[in-house]
PDB file of C-alpha atoms in Angstrom:
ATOM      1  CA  UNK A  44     213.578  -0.731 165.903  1.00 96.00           C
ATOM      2  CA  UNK A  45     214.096  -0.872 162.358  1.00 96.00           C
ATOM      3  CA  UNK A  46     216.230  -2.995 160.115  1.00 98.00           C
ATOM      4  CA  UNK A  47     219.984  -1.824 159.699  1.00 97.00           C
ATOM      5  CA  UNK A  48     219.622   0.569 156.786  1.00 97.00           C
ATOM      6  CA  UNK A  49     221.460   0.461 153.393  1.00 98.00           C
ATOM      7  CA  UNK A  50     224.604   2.921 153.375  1.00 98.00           C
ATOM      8  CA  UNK A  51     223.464   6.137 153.072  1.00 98.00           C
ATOM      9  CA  UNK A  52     223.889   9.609 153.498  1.00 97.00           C
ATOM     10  CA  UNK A  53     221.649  12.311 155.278  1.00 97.00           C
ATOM     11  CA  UNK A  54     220.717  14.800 152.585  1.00 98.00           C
ATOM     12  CA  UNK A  55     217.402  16.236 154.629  1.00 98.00           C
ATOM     13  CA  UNK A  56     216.599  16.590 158.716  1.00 98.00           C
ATOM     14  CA  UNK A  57     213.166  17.798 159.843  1.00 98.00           C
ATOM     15  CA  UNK A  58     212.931  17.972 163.534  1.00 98.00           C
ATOM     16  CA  UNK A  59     209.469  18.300 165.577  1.00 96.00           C
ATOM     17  CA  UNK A  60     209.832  18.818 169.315  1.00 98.00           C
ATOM     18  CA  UNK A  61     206.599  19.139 171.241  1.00 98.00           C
ATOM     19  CA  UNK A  62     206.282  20.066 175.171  1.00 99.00           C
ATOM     20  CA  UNK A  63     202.964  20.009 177.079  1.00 98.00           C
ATOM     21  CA  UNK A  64     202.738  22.449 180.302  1.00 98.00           C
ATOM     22  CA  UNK A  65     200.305  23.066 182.735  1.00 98.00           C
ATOM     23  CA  UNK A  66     200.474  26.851 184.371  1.00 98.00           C
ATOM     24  CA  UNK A  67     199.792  27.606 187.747  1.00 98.00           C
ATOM     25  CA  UNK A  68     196.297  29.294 186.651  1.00 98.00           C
ATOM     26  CA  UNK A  69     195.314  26.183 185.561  1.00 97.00           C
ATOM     27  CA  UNK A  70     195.736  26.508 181.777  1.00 98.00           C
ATOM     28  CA  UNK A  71     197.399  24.611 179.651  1.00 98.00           C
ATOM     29  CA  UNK A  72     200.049  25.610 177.361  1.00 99.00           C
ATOM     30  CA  UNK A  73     201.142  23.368 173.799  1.00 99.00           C
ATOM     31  CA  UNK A  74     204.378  24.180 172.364  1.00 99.00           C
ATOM     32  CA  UNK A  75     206.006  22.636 168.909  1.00 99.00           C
ATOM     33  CA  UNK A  76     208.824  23.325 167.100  1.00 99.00           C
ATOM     34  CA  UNK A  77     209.741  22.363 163.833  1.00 98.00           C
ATOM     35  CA  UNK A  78     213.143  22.832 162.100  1.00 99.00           C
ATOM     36  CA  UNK A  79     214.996  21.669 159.024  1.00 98.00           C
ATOM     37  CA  UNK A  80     218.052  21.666 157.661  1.00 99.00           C
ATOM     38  CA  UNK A  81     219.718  20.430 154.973  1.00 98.00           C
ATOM     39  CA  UNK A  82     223.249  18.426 154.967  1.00 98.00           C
ATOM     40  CA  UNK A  83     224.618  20.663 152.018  1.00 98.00           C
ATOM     41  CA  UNK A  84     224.914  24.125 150.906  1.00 99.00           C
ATOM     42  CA  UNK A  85     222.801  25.235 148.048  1.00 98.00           C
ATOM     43  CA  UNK A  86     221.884  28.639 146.527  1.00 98.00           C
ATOM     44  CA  UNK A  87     218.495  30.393 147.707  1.00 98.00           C
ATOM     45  CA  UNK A  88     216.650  33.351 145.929  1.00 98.00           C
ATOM     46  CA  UNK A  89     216.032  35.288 149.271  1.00 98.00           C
ATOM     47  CA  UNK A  90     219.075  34.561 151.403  1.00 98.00           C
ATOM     48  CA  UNK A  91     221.539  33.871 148.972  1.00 98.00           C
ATOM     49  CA  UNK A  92     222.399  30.803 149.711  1.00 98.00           C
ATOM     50  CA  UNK A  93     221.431  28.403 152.621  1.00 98.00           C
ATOM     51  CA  UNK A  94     224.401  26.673 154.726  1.00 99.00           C
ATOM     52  CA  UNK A  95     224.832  22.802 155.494  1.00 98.00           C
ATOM     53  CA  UNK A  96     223.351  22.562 158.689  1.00 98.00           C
ATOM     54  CA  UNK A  97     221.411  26.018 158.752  1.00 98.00           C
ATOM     55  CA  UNK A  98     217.512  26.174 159.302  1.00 99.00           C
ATOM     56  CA  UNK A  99     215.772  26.104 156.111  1.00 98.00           C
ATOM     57  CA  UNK A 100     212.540  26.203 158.434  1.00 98.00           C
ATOM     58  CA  UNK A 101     212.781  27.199 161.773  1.00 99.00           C
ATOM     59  CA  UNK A 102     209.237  27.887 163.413  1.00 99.00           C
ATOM     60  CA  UNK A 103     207.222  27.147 166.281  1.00 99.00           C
ATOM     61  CA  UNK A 104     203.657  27.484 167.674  1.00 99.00           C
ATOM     62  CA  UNK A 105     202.002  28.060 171.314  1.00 99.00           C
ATOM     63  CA  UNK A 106     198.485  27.411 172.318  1.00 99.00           C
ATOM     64  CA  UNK A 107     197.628  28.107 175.601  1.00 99.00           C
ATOM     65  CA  UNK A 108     193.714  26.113 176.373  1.00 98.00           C
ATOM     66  CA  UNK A 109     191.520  25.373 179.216  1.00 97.00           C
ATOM     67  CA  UNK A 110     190.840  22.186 180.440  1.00 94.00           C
ATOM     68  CA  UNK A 111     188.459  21.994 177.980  1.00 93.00           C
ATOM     69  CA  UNK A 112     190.382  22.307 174.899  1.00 95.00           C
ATOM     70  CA  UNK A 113     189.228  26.149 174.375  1.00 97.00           C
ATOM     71  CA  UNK A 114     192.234  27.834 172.295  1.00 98.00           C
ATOM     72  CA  UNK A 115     192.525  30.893 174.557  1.00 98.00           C
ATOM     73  CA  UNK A 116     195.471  32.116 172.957  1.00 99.00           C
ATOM     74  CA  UNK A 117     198.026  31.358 170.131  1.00 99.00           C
ATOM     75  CA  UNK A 118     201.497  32.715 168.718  1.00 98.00           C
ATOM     76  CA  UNK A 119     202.912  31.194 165.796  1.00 98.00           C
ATOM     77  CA  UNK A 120     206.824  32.542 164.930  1.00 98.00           C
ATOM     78  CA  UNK A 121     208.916  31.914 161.684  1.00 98.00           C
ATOM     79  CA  UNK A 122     212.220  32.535 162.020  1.00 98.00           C
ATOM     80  CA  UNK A 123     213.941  31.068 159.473  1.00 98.00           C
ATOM     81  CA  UNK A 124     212.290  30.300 156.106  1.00 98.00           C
ATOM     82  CA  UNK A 125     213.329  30.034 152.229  1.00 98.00           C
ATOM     83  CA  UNK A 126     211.713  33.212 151.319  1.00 98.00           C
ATOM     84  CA  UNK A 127     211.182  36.631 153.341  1.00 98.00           C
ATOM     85  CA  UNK A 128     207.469  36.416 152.753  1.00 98.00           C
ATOM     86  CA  UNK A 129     206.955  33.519 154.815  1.00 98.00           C
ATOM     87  CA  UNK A 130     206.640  34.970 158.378  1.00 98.00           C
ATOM     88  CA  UNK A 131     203.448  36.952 157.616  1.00 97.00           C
ATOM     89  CA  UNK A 132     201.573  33.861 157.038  1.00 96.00           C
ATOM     90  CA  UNK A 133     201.443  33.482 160.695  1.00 97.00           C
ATOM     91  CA  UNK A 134     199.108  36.588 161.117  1.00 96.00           C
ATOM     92  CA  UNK A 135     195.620  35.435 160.566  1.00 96.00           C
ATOM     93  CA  UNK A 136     196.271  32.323 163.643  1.00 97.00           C
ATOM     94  CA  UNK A 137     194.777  34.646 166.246  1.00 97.00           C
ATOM     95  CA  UNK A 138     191.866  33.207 164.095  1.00 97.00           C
ATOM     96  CA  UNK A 139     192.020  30.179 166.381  1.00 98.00           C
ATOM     97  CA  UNK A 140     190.736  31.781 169.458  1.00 98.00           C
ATOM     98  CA  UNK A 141     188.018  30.609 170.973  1.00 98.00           C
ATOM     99  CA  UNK A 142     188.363  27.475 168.780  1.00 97.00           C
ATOM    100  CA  UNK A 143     188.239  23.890 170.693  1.00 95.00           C
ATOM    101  CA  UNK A 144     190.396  21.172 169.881  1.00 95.00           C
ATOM    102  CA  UNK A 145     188.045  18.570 169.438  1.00 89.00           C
ATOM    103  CA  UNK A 146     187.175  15.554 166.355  1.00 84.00           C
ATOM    104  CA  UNK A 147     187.656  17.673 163.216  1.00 90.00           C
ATOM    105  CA  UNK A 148     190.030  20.467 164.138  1.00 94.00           C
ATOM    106  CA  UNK A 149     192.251  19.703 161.374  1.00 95.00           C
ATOM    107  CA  UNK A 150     189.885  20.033 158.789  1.00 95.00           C
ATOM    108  CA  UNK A 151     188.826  24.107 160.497  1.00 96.00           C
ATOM    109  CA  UNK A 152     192.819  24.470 160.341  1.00 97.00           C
ATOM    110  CA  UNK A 153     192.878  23.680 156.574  1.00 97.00           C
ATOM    111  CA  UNK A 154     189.302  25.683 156.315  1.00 97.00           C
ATOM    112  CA  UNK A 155     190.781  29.045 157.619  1.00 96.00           C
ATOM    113  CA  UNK A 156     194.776  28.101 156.844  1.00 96.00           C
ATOM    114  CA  UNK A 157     194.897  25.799 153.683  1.00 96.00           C
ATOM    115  CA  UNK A 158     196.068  26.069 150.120  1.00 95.00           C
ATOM    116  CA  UNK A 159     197.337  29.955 149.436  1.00 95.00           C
ATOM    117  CA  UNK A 160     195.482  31.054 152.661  1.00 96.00           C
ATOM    118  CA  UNK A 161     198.678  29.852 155.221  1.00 95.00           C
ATOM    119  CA  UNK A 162     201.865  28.036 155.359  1.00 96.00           C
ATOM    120  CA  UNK A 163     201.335  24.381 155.047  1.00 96.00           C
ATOM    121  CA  UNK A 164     204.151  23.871 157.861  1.00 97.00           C
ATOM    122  CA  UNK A 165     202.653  26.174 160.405  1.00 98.00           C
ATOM    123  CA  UNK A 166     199.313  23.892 160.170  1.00 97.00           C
ATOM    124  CA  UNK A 167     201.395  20.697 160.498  1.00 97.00           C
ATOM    125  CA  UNK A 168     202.353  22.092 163.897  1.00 98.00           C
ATOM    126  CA  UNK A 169     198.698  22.714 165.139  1.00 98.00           C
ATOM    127  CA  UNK A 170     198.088  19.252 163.722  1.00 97.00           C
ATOM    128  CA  UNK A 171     200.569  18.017 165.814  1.00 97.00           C
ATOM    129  CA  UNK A 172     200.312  20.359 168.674  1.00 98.00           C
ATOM    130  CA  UNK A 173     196.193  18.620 168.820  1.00 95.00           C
ATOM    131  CA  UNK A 174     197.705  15.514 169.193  1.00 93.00           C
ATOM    132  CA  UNK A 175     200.021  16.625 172.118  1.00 96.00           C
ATOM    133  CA  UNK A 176     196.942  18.411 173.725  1.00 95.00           C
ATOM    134  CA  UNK A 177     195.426  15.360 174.103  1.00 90.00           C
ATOM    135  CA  UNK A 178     198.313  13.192 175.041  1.00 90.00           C
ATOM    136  CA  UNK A 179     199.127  16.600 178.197  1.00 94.00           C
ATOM    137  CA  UNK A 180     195.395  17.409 179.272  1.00 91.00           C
ATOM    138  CA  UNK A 181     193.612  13.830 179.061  1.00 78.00           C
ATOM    139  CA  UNK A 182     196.000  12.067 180.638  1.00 62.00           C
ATOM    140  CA  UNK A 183     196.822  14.285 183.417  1.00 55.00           C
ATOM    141  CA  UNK A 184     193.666  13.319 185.989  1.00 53.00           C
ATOM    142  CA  UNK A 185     191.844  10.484 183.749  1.00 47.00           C
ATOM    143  CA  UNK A 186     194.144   7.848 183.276  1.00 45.00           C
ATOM    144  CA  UNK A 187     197.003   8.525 185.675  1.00 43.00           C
ATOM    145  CA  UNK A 188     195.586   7.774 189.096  1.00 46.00           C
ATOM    146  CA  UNK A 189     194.686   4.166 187.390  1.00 51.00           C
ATOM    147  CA  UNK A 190     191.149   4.192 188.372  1.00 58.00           C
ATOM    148  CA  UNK A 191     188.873   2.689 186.038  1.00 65.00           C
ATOM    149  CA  UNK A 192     185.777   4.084 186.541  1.00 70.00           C
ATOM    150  CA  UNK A 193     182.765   5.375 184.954  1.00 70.00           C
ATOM    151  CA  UNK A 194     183.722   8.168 184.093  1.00 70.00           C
ATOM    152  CA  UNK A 195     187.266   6.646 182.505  1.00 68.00           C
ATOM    153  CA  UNK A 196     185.722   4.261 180.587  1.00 72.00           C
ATOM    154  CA  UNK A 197     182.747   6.120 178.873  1.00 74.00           C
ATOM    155  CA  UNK A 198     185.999   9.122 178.109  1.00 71.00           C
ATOM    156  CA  UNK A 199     187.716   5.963 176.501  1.00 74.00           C
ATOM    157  CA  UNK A 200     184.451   4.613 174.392  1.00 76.00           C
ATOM    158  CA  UNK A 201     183.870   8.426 173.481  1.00 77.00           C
ATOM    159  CA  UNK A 202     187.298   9.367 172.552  1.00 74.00           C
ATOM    160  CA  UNK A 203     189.184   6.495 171.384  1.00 79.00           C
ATOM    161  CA  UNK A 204     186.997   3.331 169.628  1.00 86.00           C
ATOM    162  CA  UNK A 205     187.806   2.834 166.276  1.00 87.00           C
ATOM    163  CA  UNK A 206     190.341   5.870 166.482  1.00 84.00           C
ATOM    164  CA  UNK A 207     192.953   3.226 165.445  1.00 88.00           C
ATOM    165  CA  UNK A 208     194.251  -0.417 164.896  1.00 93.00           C
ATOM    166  CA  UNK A 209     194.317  -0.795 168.683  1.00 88.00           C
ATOM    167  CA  UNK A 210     191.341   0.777 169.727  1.00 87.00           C
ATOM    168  CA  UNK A 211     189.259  -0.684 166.916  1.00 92.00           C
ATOM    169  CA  UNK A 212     185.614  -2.562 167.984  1.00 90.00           C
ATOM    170  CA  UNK A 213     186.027  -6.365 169.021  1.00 92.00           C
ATOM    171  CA  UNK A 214     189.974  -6.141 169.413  1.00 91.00           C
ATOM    172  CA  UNK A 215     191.946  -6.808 172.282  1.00 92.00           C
ATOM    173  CA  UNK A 216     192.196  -3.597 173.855  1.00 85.00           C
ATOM    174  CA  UNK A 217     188.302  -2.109 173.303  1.00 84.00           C
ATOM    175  CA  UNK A 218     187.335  -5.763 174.505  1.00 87.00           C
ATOM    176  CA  UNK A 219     189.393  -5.288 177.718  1.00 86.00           C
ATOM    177  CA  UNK A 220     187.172  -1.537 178.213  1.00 81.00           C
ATOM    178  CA  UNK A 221     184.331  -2.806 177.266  1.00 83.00           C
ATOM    179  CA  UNK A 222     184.280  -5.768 180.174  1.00 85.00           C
ATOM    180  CA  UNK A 223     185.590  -3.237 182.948  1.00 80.00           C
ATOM    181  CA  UNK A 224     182.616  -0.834 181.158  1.00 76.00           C
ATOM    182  CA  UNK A 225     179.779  -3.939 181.584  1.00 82.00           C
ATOM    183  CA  UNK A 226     180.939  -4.822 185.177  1.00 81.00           C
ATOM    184  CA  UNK A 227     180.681  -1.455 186.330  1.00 79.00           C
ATOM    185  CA  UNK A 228     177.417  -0.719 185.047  1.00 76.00           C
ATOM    186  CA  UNK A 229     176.126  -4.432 186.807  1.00 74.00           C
TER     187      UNK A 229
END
C-alpha cells in the first residue's frame, strides 16, 4: 500500500480494464479498455464542452490469437475522444494480422502506429493487451498444473531471465529455476 496521501483533490481518472478469454475453438481473445475522465467541466473545440465525469477517452481493443500468439484478428473502437477525427485512427490496426506477440512487438506497434501514423492511446492498449496475452495464454497449461518440468523451466529461462528485478541472473528467484533446471537435466 502506499503512504496516506497529502489532501488532495482528483482533477484526472484514467481507467485500464483488461480481460483474457479463451473461446471454445480454442483461440484466445484480449480485451482492454481505457477511459478517462476528468473531475471538472471544461470547454472543448469539437464537443463543446466536456462534462465532470464524462469520457474524454473512451476506447477499447480486441485481439483474438492462437496459442501461439498469432494476431488472427483485431478491432480497435473510439467512442469518445476530444476531437471527431480521432476514431479513424483505428483503421490501419487490421495491419496487425498475422502479427505474433512476441519480444519486440511494441517497437512493430510504434513502427506501423507511432508519431502522426496512429493514436498514441490506442497503442498503449496493444502494449498492454501483450502483457495480458501473456499473463491469459502462458499461464493457462505451463504454470498452473505446478509441474516443474522441462519443458516449464527452459519456457521460464527463455521467456523471463533478466526480464526484470525478480527474474534477473543470480537472484533469488532465477537461482530457485535454475537448481530445479540442473536437477532435472542430472
Amino acid at each position: 500500500m502506499l503512504s496516506k496521501p497529502a489532501k488532495r483533490d482528483i482533477r484526472h481518472r484514467r481507467r485500464f480494464i483488461g480481460n483474457g478469454y479463451h473461446r471454445e475453438d480454442g483461440l484466445w481473445d484480449i480485451e482492454v479498455f481505457l477511459t478517462d475522465k476528468k473531475s471538472y467541466t471544461f470547454n472543448n473545440r469539437d464537443r463543446g464542452y466536456i462534462a465532470a465525469g464524462e469520457p474524454l477517452h473512451e476506447m477499447a481493443i480486441r485481439l483474438t490469437l492462437t496459442s501461439e500468439f498469432e494476431i488472427i484478428d483485431i478491432e480497435a473502437v473510439i467512442n469518445q475522444s476530444p476531437y471527431f477525427i480521432c476514431p479513424t485512427a483505428v483503421e490501419k490496426c487490421h495491419l496487425l494480422k498475422g502479427e505474433f506477440i512476441k519480444p519486440g512487438f511494441n517497437k512493430r506497434v510504434l513502427k506501423l502506429f507511432g508519431g502522426a501514423k496512429g493514436c498514441r492511446h490506442i497503442n498503449d492498449l496493444l502494449a498492454y493487451a501483450a502483457t495480458l496475452s501473456f499473463q491469459s495464454i502462458n499461464h493457462n497449461d505451463s504454470l498452473e498444473d505446478k509441474k516443474i518440468n522441462l519443458e516449464n523451466l527452459t519456457y521460464i529461462k527463455e521467456k523471463f531471465v533478466n526480464s526484470c528485478y525478480t527474474y534477473r541472473e543470480g537472484g533469488e528467484v532465477y537461482n530457485y529455476y535454475q537448481e530445479a533446471f540442473e536437477n532435472i537435466l542430472k
